[in-house]
Amino acid sequence: MNEQRRDILQMLTEGKITAEEADQLIGALDRDQPASPPADARPKGRPKYLRVVVDATEDDGPVRVNVRVPLQLLRAGVRLASLIPPQALGHANVGMQNAGVPFDLSQLKPEQLEELVEHLDDMTVEVDQRDAKVRVFCE
Amino acid sequence: MMPQLVTVRIHTGNGRKHRFWVPVLPIALVFSPLLILAAVVAAIACLIYHINPFRALGGMWRLFTALRGSRVDVEHGRSAVLVTIS
């Protein structure tokens, strides 16, 4: 409750104004309030793309790879991945186990993956080597 | 919104440059019989593997529409391939 609204109610309890006047004053206050932004409004400047930039030097000249992937594409991929049948996940789990990666893919829920994509905004990966440089970031 | 145009630029090592513009909608219309056939085959495959075909097709469509804005540039010395989906 803001200060002005509290003052109006205080005046009402003290009998300085009638209930109708208090109602009118509160109505006027509500009209003066700026419209609140919708809850799902995206903050300005939120990244839309995942960028992968590779700069390397090879014997026959420099190599530059620049890939820009919309984050929306990652989200769509995550949703599509949620359709993978459990049998396929079981096969993948066995394959990963045999490769020395004991990871249960069936424990990975689509909501968690969506959350992961959401927080990619804050991620920056930089790998510097003598003859190659890799940067992964969002923009 | 679905992608409208795919731009492919190729720079060859001898300094020649080629640029192609591929309009997605006309190409999709030309290949629509094949696309419909592919969708039917995909739906049958989904049913065999107990996947909801409508959800799968919806997911594929979302994936396709999200391609807009993608860009892949690969430069090697004087050669380069640049692909932009807009």
Tab-separated table of C-alpha atoms in Angstrom:
chain	number	residue	atom	x	y	z
A	1	MET	CA	0.000	0.000	0.000
A	2	ASN	CA	1.489	3.355	-0.931
A	3	GLU	CA	1.653	6.476	1.198
A	4	GLN	CA	-1.153	8.416	-0.518
A	5	ARG	CA	-3.584	5.528	-0.285
A	6	ARG	CA	-2.774	5.157	3.415
A	7	ASP	CA	-3.415	8.889	3.965
A	8	ILE	CA	-6.810	8.634	2.289
A	9	LEU	CA	-7.804	5.682	4.476
A	10	GLN	CA	-6.497	7.526	7.536
A	11	MET	CA	-8.697	10.544	6.698
A	12	LEU	CA	-11.652	8.190	6.239
A	13	THR	CA	-11.147	6.566	9.653
A	14	GLU	CA	-10.783	10.009	11.241
A	15	GLY	CA	-14.069	11.068	9.652
A	16	LYS	CA	-12.514	13.920	7.698
A	17	ILE	CA	-13.879	12.530	4.419
A	18	THR	CA	-16.833	10.315	3.525
A	19	ALA	CA	-16.557	6.816	2.061
A	20	GLU	CA	-17.634	8.135	-1.348
A	21	GLU	CA	-14.940	10.795	-1.320
A	22	ALA	CA	-12.361	8.219	-0.310
A	23	ASP	CA	-13.488	6.005	-3.172
A	24	GLN	CA	-13.187	8.904	-5.620
A	25	LEU	CA	-9.726	9.807	-4.352
A	26	ILE	CA	-8.498	6.196	-4.585
A	27	GLY	CA	-9.972	5.975	-8.095
A	28	ALA	CA	-8.113	9.151	-9.072
A	29	LEU	CA	-4.894	7.672	-7.642
A	30	ASP	CA	-5.338	4.494	-9.700
A	31	ARG	CA	-5.843	6.530	-12.865
A	32	ASP	CA	-2.648	8.461	-12.199
A	33	GLN	CA	-0.600	5.274	-11.701
A	34	PRO	CA	1.412	4.361	-14.830
A	35	ALA	CA	0.383	1.058	-16.366
A	36	SER	CA	2.600	-1.710	-15.051
A	37	PRO	CA	4.539	-3.623	-17.700
A	38	PRO	CA	3.248	-7.096	-18.543
A	39	ALA	CA	4.841	-9.875	-16.509
A	40	ASP	CA	6.234	-11.649	-19.560
A	41	ALA	CA	7.794	-8.543	-21.105
A	42	ARG	CA	11.355	-9.212	-22.180
A	43	PRO	CA	13.906	-6.862	-20.696
A	44	LYS	CA	15.560	-4.634	-23.265
A	45	GLY	CA	18.846	-5.808	-24.624
A	46	ARG	CA	18.254	-9.470	-23.914
A	47	PRO	CA	20.467	-11.634	-26.139
A	48	LYS	CA	18.815	-13.333	-29.093
A	49	TYR	CA	21.706	-15.215	-30.622
A	50	LEU	CA	24.417	-17.644	-29.614
A	51	ARG	CA	27.661	-16.826	-31.383
A	52	VAL	CA	30.575	-19.178	-31.929
A	53	VAL	CA	33.706	-17.541	-33.324
A	54	VAL	CA	36.804	-19.541	-34.131
A	55	ASP	CA	40.027	-17.886	-35.266
A	56	ALA	CA	42.796	-20.289	-36.149
A	57	THR	CA	45.986	-20.295	-38.143
A	58	GLU	CA	46.782	-23.234	-40.352
A	59	ASP	CA	49.693	-23.911	-42.678
A	60	ASP	CA	47.789	-22.711	-45.745
A	61	GLY	CA	46.357	-19.546	-44.221
A	62	PRO	CA	44.098	-18.235	-41.476
A	63	VAL	CA	40.768	-19.902	-40.766
A	64	ARG	CA	37.821	-18.017	-39.394
A	65	VAL	CA	34.494	-19.606	-38.494
A	66	ASN	CA	31.635	-17.409	-37.399
A	67	VAL	CA	28.344	-19.120	-36.518
A	68	ARG	CA	25.278	-17.290	-35.261
A	69	VAL	CA	22.449	-19.456	-33.927
A	70	PRO	CA	19.155	-17.946	-32.721
A	71	LEU	CA	18.463	-18.938	-29.107
A	72	GLN	CA	14.920	-19.648	-30.289
A	73	LEU	CA	16.367	-22.474	-32.375
A	74	LEU	CA	17.934	-23.996	-29.264
A	75	ARG	CA	14.597	-23.783	-27.469
A	76	ALA	CA	12.827	-25.444	-30.396
A	77	GLY	CA	15.465	-28.179	-30.415
A	78	VAL	CA	15.001	-28.765	-26.698
A	79	ARG	CA	11.242	-29.126	-27.184
A	80	LEU	CA	11.809	-31.559	-30.042
A	81	ALA	CA	14.269	-33.542	-27.929
A	82	SER	CA	11.532	-34.072	-25.347
A	83	LEU	CA	9.789	-36.310	-27.914
A	84	ILE	CA	12.610	-38.861	-27.933
A	85	PRO	CA	11.044	-42.203	-26.880
A	86	PRO	CA	12.279	-43.827	-23.643
A	87	GLN	CA	13.662	-46.847	-25.557
A	88	ALA	CA	15.984	-44.568	-27.546
A	89	LEU	CA	17.100	-42.851	-24.343
A	90	GLY	CA	17.850	-46.285	-22.888
A	91	HIS	CA	20.031	-47.170	-25.885
A	92	ALA	CA	21.811	-43.814	-25.619
A	93	ASN	CA	22.395	-44.348	-21.893
A	94	VAL	CA	23.951	-47.759	-22.558
A	95	GLY	CA	26.181	-46.270	-25.273
A	96	MET	CA	27.313	-43.476	-22.963
A	97	GLN	CA	27.937	-45.932	-20.148
A	98	ASN	CA	30.109	-48.033	-22.456
A	99	ALA	CA	32.010	-44.901	-23.473
A	100	GLY	CA	32.776	-44.158	-19.829
A	101	VAL	CA	30.140	-41.437	-19.347
A	102	PRO	CA	27.660	-42.729	-16.765
A	103	PHE	CA	24.916	-40.222	-17.447
A	104	ASP	CA	21.198	-40.986	-17.327
A	105	LEU	CA	19.544	-38.945	-20.068
A	106	SER	CA	16.076	-39.918	-18.874
A	107	GLN	CA	16.707	-37.840	-15.730
A	108	LEU	CA	17.129	-34.730	-17.856
A	109	LYS	CA	13.733	-33.059	-18.045
A	110	PRO	CA	12.715	-30.627	-20.819
A	111	GLU	CA	12.038	-27.931	-18.214
A	112	GLN	CA	15.629	-28.195	-16.986
A	113	LEU	CA	16.939	-27.907	-20.526
A	114	GLU	CA	14.734	-24.866	-21.129
A	115	GLU	CA	16.135	-23.307	-17.967
A	116	LEU	CA	19.629	-24.059	-19.205
A	117	VAL	CA	18.937	-22.278	-22.506
A	118	GLU	CA	17.410	-19.333	-20.612
A	119	HIS	CA	20.601	-18.884	-18.603
A	120	LEU	CA	22.892	-19.119	-21.618
A	121	ASP	CA	22.541	-15.321	-21.717
A	122	ASP	CA	25.145	-14.978	-19.019
A	123	MET	CA	27.575	-17.473	-20.493
A	124	THR	CA	30.858	-16.644	-22.200
A	125	VAL	CA	33.423	-19.284	-23.049
A	126	GLU	CA	36.841	-18.322	-24.337
A	127	VAL	CA	39.531	-20.795	-25.274
A	128	ASP	CA	42.915	-19.379	-26.177
A	129	GLN	CA	45.621	-21.516	-27.690
A	130	ARG	CA	48.824	-20.584	-29.447
A	131	ASP	CA	47.335	-20.999	-32.942
A	132	ALA	CA	43.595	-20.925	-32.262
A	133	LYS	CA	41.070	-18.907	-30.355
A	134	VAL	CA	37.461	-19.934	-29.700
A	135	ARG	CA	34.786	-17.681	-28.282
A	136	VAL	CA	31.231	-18.722	-27.439
A	137	PHE	CA	28.894	-16.026	-26.198
A	138	CYS	CA	25.402	-14.613	-26.517
A	139	GLU	CA	24.512	-11.309	-28.136
B	1	MET	CA	7.665	-16.440	-38.985
B	2	MET	CA	9.206	-18.823	-41.455
B	3	PRO	CA	12.504	-18.030	-43.189
B	4	GLN	CA	12.064	-16.145	-46.435
B	5	LEU	CA	15.454	-16.115	-48.067
B	6	VAL	CA	18.675	-18.084	-47.875
B	7	THR	CA	21.705	-16.199	-49.135
B	8	VAL	CA	24.785	-18.214	-50.066
B	9	ARG	CA	28.034	-16.443	-50.938
B	10	ILE	CA	31.033	-18.370	-52.158
B	11	HIS	CA	34.455	-16.829	-52.551
B	12	THR	CA	36.845	-19.071	-54.424
B	13	GLY	CA	40.577	-19.047	-53.943
B	14	ASN	CA	41.191	-17.434	-57.335
B	15	GLY	CA	39.260	-14.318	-56.367
B	16	ARG	CA	35.921	-15.192	-57.993
B	17	LYS	CA	32.775	-14.500	-56.014
B	18	HIS	CA	29.415	-16.190	-56.442
B	19	ARG	CA	26.224	-15.190	-54.720
B	20	PHE	CA	22.976	-17.149	-54.677
B	21	TRP	CA	19.623	-16.091	-53.298
B	22	VAL	CA	17.278	-18.972	-52.557
B	23	PRO	CA	13.658	-17.928	-51.897
B	24	VAL	CA	12.320	-20.445	-49.408
B	25	LEU	CA	8.578	-20.260	-50.095
B	26	PRO	CA	8.727	-20.770	-53.909
B	27	ILE	CA	11.217	-23.607	-53.464
B	28	ALA	CA	8.952	-25.184	-50.839
B	29	LEU	CA	5.989	-24.897	-53.227
B	30	VAL	CA	7.943	-26.532	-56.045
B	31	PHE	CA	8.981	-29.388	-53.786
B	32	SER	CA	5.613	-29.577	-51.961
B	33	PRO	CA	4.728	-33.054	-53.334
B	34	LEU	CA	7.992	-34.395	-51.942
B	35	LEU	CA	7.465	-32.525	-48.672
B	36	ILE	CA	3.986	-34.010	-48.264
B	37	LEU	CA	5.385	-37.472	-48.969
B	38	ALA	CA	8.163	-36.893	-46.415
B	39	ALA	CA	5.600	-35.724	-43.841
B	40	VAL	CA	3.521	-38.871	-44.369
B	41	VAL	CA	6.607	-41.095	-44.002
B	42	ALA	CA	7.627	-39.163	-40.878
B	43	ALA	CA	4.128	-39.574	-39.410
B	44	ILE	CA	4.244	-43.339	-40.024
B	45	ALA	CA	7.698	-43.524	-38.413
B	46	CYS	CA	6.363	-41.589	-35.408
B	47	LEU	CA	3.483	-44.042	-35.018
B	48	ILE	CA	5.890	-46.999	-35.214
B	49	TYR	CA	8.083	-45.498	-32.479
B	50	HIS	CA	5.095	-44.432	-30.345
B	51	ILE	CA	5.647	-40.695	-30.772
B	52	ASN	CA	2.726	-38.320	-31.185
B	53	PRO	CA	3.036	-37.341	-34.905
B	54	PHE	CA	1.282	-33.995	-34.380
B	55	ARG	CA	3.701	-32.988	-31.625
B	56	ALA	CA	6.628	-34.145	-33.746
B	57	LEU	CA	5.474	-32.190	-36.797
B	58	GLY	CA	4.769	-29.165	-34.598
B	59	GLY	CA	8.271	-29.417	-33.180
B	60	MET	CA	9.794	-29.668	-36.644
B	61	TRP	CA	7.838	-26.610	-37.750
B	62	ARG	CA	9.031	-24.639	-34.712
B	63	LEU	CA	12.585	-25.704	-35.497
B	64	PHE	CA	12.161	-24.582	-39.113
B	65	THR	CA	10.697	-21.195	-38.220
B	66	ALA	CA	13.416	-20.601	-35.607
B	67	LEU	CA	16.085	-20.912	-38.306
B	68	ARG	CA	15.505	-17.300	-39.295
B	69	GLY	CA	18.487	-15.183	-38.288
B	70	SER	CA	20.991	-18.038	-38.481
B	71	ARG	CA	24.334	-17.350	-40.061
B	72	VAL	CA	27.334	-19.521	-40.824
B	73	ASP	CA	30.550	-18.005	-42.171
B	74	VAL	CA	33.588	-20.143	-42.884
B	75	GLU	CA	36.683	-18.411	-44.262
B	76	HIS	CA	39.868	-20.237	-45.081
B	77	GLY	CA	42.598	-18.116	-46.566
B	78	ARG	CA	41.075	-16.434	-49.612
B	79	SER	CA	38.205	-18.940	-49.845
B	80	ALA	CA	34.960	-18.470	-47.980
B	81	VAL	CA	31.431	-19.814	-47.737
B	82	LEU	CA	28.877	-17.537	-46.117
B	83	VAL	CA	25.303	-18.681	-45.513
B	84	THR	CA	22.629	-16.405	-44.086
B	85	ILE	CA	19.007	-17.321	-43.417
B	86	SER	CA	16.688	-14.323	-43.240
